[in-house]
CSV table of C-alpha atoms and ligand atoms in Angstrom, one decimal:
chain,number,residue,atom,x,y,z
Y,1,UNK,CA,96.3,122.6,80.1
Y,2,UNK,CA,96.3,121.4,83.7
Y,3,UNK,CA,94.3,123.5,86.4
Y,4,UNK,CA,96.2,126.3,87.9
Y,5,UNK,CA,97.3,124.9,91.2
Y,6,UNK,CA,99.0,127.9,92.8
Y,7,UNK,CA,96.8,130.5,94.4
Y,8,UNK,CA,97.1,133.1,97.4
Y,9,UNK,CA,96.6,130.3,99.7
Y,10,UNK,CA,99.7,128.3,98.7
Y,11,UNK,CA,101.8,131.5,98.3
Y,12,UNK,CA,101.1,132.5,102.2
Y,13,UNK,CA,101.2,128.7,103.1
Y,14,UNK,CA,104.9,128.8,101.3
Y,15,UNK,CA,106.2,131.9,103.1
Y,16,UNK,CA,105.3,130.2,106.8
Y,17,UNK,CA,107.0,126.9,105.9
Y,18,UNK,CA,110.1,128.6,104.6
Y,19,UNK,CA,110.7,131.3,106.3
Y,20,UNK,CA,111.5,129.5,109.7
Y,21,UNK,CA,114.1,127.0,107.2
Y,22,UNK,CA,116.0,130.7,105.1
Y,23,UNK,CA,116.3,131.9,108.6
Y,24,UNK,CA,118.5,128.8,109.8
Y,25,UNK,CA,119.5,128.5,106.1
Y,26,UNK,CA,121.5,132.0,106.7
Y,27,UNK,CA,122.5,130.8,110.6
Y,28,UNK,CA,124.4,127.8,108.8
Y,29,UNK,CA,125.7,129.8,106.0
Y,30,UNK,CA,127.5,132.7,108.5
Y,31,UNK,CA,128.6,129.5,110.5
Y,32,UNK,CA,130.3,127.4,107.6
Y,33,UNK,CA,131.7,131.4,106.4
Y,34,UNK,CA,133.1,131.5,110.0
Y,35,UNK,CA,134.8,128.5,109.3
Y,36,UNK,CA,136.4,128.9,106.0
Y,37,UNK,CA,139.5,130.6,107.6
Y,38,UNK,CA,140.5,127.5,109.6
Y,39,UNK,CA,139.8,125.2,106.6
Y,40,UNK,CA,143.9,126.0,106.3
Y,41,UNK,CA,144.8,124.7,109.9
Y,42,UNK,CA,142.3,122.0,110.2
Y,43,UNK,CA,140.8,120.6,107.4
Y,44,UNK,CA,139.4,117.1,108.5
Y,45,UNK,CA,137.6,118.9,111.3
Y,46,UNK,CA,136.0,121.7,109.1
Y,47,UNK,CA,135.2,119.1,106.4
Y,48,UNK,CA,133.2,117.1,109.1
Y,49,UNK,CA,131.8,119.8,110.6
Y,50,UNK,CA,130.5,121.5,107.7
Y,51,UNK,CA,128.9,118.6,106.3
Y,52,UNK,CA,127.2,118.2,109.4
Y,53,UNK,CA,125.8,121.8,109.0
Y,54,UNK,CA,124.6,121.0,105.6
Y,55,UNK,CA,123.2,117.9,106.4
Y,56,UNK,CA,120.8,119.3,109.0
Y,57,UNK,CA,119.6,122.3,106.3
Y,58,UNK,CA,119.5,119.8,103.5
Y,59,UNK,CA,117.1,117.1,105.5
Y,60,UNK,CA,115.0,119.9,106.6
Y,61,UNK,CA,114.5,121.7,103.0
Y,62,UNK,CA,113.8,117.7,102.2
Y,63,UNK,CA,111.5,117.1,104.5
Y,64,UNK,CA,109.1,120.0,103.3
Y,65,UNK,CA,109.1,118.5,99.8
Y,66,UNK,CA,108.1,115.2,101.2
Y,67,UNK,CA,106.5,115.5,104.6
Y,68,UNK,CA,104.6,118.9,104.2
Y,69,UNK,CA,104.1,119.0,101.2
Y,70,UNK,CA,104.0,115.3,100.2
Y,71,UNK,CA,105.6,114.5,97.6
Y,72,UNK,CA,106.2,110.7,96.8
Y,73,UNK,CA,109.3,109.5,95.7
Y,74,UNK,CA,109.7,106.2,93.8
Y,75,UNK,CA,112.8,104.8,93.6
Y,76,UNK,CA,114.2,101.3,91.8
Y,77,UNK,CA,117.5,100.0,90.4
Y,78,UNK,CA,120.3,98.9,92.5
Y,79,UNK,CA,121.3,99.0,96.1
Y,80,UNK,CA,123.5,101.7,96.7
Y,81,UNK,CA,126.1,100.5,100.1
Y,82,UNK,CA,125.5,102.9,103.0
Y,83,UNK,CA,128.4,105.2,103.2
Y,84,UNK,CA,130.4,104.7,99.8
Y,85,UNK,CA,132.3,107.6,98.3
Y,86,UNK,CA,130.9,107.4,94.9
Y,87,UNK,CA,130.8,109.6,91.4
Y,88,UNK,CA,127.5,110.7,90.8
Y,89,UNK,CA,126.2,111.7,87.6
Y,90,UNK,CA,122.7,112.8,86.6
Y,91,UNK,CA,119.9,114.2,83.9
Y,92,UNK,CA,118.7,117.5,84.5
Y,93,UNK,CA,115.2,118.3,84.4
Y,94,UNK,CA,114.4,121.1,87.3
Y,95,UNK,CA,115.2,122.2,90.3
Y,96,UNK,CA,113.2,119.0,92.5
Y,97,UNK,CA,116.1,116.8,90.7
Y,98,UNK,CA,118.1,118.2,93.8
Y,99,UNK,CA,115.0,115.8,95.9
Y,100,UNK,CA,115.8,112.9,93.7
Y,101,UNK,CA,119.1,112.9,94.5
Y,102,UNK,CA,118.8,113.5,98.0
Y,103,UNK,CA,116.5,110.9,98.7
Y,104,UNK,CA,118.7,108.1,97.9
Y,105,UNK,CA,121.6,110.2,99.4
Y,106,UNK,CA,119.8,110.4,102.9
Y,107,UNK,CA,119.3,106.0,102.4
Y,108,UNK,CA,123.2,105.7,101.6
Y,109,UNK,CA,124.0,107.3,105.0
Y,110,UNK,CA,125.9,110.2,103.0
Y,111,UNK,CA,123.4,113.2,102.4
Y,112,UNK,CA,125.9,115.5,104.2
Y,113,UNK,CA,128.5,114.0,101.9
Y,114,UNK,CA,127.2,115.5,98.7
Y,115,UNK,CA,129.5,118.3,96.8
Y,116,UNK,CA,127.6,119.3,93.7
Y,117,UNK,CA,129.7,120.9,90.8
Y,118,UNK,CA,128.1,124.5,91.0
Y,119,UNK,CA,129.0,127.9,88.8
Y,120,UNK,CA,131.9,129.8,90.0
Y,121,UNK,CA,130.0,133.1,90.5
Y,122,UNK,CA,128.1,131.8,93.7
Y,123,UNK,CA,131.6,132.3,95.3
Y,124,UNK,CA,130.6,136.1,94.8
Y,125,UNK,CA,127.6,135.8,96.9
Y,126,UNK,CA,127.9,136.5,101.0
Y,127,UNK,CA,127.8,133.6,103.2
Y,128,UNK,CA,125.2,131.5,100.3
Y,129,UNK,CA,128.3,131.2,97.9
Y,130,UNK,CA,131.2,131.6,101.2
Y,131,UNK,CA,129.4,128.5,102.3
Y,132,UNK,CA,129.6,126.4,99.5
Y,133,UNK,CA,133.2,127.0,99.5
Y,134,UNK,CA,133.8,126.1,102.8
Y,135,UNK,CA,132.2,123.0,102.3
Y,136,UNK,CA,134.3,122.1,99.8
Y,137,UNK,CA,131.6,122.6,96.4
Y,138,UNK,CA,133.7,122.6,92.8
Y,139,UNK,CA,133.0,125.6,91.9
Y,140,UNK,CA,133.8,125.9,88.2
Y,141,UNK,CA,133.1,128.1,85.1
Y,142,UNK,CA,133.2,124.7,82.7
Y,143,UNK,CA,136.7,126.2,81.0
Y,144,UNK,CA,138.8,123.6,82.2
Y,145,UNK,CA,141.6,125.0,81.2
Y,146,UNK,CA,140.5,127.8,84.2
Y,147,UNK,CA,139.1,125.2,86.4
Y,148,UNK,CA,142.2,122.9,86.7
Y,149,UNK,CA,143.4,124.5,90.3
Y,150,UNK,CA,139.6,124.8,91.9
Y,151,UNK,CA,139.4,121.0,90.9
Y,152,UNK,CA,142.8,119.9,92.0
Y,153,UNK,CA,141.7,121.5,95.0
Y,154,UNK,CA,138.4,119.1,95.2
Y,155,UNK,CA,140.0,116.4,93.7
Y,156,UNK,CA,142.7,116.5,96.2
Y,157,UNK,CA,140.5,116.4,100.0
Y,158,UNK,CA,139.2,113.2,98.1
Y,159,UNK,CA,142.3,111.6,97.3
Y,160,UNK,CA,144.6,112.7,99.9
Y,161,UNK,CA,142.6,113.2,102.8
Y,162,UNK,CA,139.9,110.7,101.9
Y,163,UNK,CA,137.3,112.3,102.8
Y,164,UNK,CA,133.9,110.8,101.9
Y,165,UNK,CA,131.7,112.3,99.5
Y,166,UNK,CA,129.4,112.2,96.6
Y,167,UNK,CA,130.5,114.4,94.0
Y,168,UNK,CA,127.7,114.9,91.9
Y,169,UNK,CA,127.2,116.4,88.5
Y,170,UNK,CA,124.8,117.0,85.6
Y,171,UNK,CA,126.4,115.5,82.4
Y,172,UNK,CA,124.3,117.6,80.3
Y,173,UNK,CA,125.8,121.1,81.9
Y,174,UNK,CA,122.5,122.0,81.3
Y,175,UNK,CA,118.0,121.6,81.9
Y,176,UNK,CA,116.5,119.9,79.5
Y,177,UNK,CA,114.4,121.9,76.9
Y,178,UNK,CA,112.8,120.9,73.7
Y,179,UNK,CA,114.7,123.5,71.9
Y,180,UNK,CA,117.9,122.7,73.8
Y,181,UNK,CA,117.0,118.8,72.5
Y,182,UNK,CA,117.1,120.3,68.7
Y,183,UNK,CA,119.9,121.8,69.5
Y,184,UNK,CA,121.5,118.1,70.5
Y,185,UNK,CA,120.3,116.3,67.7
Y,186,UNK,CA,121.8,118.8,64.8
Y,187,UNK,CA,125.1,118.8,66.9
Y,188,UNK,CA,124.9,115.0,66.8
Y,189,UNK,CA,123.7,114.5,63.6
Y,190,UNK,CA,127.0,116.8,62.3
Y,191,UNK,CA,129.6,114.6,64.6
Y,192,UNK,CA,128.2,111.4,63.8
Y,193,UNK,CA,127.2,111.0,68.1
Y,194,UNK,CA,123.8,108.8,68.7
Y,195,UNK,CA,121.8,111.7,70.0
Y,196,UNK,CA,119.8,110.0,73.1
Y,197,UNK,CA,115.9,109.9,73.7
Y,198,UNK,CA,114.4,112.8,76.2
Y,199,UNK,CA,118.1,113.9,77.0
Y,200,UNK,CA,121.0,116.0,75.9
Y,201,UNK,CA,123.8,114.4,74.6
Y,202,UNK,CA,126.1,114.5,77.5
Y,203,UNK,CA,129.2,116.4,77.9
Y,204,UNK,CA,132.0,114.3,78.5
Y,205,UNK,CA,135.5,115.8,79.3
Y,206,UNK,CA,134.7,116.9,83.1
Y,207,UNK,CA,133.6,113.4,83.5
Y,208,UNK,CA,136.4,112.1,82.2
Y,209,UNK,CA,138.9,114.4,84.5
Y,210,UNK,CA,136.8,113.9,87.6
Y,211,UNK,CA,137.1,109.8,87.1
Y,212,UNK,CA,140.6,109.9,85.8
Y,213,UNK,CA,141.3,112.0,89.3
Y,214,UNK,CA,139.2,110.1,91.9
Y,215,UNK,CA,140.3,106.8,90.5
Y,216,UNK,CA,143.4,107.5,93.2
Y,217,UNK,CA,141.4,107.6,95.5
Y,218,UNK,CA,140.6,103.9,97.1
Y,219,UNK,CA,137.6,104.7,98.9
Y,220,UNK,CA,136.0,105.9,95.8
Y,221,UNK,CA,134.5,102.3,94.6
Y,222,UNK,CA,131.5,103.4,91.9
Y,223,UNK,CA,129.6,105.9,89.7
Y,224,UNK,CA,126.6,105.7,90.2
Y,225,UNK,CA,124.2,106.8,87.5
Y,226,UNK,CA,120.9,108.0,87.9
Y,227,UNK,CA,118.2,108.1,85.8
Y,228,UNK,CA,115.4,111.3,86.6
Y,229,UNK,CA,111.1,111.3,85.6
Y,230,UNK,CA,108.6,113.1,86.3
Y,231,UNK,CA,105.1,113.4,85.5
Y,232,UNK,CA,102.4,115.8,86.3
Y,233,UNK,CA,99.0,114.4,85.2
Y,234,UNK,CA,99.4,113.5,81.2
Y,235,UNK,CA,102.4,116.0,81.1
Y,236,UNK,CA,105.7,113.6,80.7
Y,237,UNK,CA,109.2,115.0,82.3
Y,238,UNK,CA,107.2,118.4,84.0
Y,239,UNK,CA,108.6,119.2,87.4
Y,240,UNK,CA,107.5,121.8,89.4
Y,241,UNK,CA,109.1,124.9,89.9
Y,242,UNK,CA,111.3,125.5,93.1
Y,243,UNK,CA,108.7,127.4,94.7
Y,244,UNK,CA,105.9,124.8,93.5
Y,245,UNK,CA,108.4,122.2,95.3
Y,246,UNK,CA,108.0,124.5,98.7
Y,247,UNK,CA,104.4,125.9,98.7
Y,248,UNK,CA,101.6,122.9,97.0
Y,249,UNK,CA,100.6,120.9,99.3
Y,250,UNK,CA,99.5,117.3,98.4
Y,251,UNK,CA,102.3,117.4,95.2
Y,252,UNK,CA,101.3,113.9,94.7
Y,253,UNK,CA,97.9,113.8,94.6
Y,254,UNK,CA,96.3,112.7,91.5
Y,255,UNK,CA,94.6,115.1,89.5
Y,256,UNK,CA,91.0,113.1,89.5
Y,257,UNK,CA,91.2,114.0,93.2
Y,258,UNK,CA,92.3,117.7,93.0
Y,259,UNK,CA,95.9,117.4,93.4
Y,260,UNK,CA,98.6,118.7,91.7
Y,261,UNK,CA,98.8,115.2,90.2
Y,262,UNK,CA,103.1,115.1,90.4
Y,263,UNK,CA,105.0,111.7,90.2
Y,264,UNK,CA,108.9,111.7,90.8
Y,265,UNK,CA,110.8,108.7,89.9
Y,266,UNK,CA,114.8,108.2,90.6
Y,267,UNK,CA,116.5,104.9,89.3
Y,268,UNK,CA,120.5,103.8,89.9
Y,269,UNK,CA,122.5,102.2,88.7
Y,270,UNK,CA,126.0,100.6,90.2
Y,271,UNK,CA,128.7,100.9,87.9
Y,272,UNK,CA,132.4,99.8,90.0
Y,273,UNK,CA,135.0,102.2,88.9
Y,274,UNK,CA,137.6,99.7,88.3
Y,275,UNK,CA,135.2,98.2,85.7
Y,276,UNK,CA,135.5,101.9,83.4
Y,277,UNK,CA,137.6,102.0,80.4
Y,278,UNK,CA,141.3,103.7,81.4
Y,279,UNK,CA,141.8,105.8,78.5
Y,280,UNK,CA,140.3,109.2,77.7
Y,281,UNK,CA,138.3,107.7,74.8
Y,282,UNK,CA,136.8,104.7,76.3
Y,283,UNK,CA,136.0,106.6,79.3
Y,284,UNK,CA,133.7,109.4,76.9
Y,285,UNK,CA,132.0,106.7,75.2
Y,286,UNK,CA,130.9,104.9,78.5
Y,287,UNK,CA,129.4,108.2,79.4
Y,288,UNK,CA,127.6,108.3,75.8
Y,289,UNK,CA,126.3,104.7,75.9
Y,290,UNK,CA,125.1,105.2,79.4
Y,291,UNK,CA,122.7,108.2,77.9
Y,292,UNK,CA,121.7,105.7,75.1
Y,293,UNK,CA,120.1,103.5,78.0
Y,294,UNK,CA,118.8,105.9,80.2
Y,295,UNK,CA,117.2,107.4,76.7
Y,296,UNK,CA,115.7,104.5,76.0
Y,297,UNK,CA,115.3,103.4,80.2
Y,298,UNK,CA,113.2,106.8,79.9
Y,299,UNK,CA,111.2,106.2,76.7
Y,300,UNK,CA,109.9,102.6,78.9
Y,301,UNK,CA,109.2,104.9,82.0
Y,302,UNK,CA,107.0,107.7,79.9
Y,303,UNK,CA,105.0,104.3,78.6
Y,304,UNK,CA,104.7,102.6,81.3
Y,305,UNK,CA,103.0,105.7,83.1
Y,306,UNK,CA,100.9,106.5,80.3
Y,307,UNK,CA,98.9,103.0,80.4
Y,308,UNK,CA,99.3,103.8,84.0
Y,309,UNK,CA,97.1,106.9,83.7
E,401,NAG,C1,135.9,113.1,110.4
E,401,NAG,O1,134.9,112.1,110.3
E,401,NAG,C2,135.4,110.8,110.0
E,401,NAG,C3,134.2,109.8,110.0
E,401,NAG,O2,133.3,110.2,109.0
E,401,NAG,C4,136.4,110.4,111.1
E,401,NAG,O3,137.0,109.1,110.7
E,401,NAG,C5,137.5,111.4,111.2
E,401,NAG,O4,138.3,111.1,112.3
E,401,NAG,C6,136.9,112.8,111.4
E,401,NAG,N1,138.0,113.8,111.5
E,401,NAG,C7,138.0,114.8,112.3
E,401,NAG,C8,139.3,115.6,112.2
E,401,NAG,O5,137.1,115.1,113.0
């Protein structure tokens, strides 16, 4: 059991770093709300303008995971070309994988490009969920049968309007839990899948549609997969909590000298889309060997940073 690390100190020290970042959080969010109704007459401009928005709240909430409260990010893999429209796909760990992502986003010139697939029900909440709309998010319920004109929609400022973006996702729908990994391995075991090391097996058919989609769209060139692991002290894949993420200071100090002791690590791969199987088939089992490798790119990760510590 690690020491507790949270205490009244880091709770007030939270509130006063994030207060000042909700308040301009809620600015941009009744800003990008004010927008949606001229998303009809001019869609280039609002698409620009509210990425710019989200860029500035995104590099700020960023910059109090690393800067303030100083987490280090490691990073390896391939080069990602500044300012390519890409697929994105991910594990899912916690909430900080939102960091991960970002920090190679911020390098590739496009962190105000990201669109990640979110729940449908955040269109419900004032300006929060309003401004995720009017920035284009997927907002989807995972029926696909209900989704189809929401992701026409997306797919369609991509392909028609070429507008750059990431469009990011988490294969595995899902967080990763030991019991949710039980879960996996029975449901592989019973359809014959490979069930993958320290993941989910992933689920394939949005993937599918969003690469079947964006494939007409030229400026989309790659997916780029990326691989997410943490470790806090001895503890393998533990991330902290969102609030851990915006109150600890000193996330990655080591635990012999009284830190938190965190390590986050993001690796990429380069994959060019024209290089993807065509058909609906080949396409699910790319997706299920790249979990295969980043199961076992993970098991080599978890060793490496146990003789590390
Ligand atoms: C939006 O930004 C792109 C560059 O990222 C530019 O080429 C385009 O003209 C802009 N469109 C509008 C309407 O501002």
């Amino acid at each position: 059991m690690a020491k507790p690390t949270s205490s009244l100190f880091t709770h007030i020290r939270g509130l006063t770093i994030v207060t000042p970042w909700l308040l301009y959080l809620l600015l941009a969010d009744a800003l990008l709300s004010f927008l949606l109704p001229f998303k009809l007459l001019f869609p280039n401009a609002v698409y620009n303008l509210s990425s710019r928005i989200a860029s500035s709240v995104w590099r700020w909430i960023q910059h109090i995971f690393e800067s303030f409260n100083g987490a280090t990010i490691t990073t390896s893999g391939d080069p990602l070309p500044y300012g390519e429209s890409a697929v994105v796909i991910a594990n899912h760990v916690g909430w900080s994988d939102f960091y991960m992502i970002q920090a190679l986003a911020i390098r590739a010139g496009m962190l105000g490009r990201c669109r990640w697939f979110a729940k449908i029900q955040l269109r419900m909440v004032p300006f929060l969920g309003w401004g995720l709309w009017a920035m284009g998010f997927p907002l989807v319920s995972r029926n696909w049968a209900k989704d189809k004109a929401e992701l026409d929609r997306v797919f369609n400022g991509i392909t028609s309007r070429k507008w750059p973006t990431w469009l990011i996702s988490f294969s595995e729908a899902t967080r990763f839990t030991p019991k949710k990994y039980t879960e996996s391995k029975k449901w592989c075991a019973d359809n014959a899948k490979p069930q993958p090391q320290h993941l989910l097996y992933p689920r394939t058919k949005g993937f599918v549609t969003t690469v079947q989609h964006l494939r007409n769209a030229p400026h989309v060139k790659a997916v780029y997969d990326m691989t997410i692991a943490y470790q806090r002290g001895d503890q393998w894949q533990h991330a902290p909590t969102m609030w851990e993420t915006l109150s600890l200071p000193q996330l990655s100090r080591s635990q012999q000298n009284g830190g938190p002791g965190y390590k986050f690590h993001v690796h990429a791969r380069r994959f060019p889309l024209e290089e993807l199987p065509y058909d609906e088939e080949g396409l699910a089992r790319w997706l299920e060997d790249r979990w295969v490798e980043k199961g076992e790119w993970l098991e080599e990760m978890k060793a490496e940073w146990a003789d590390a510590s």
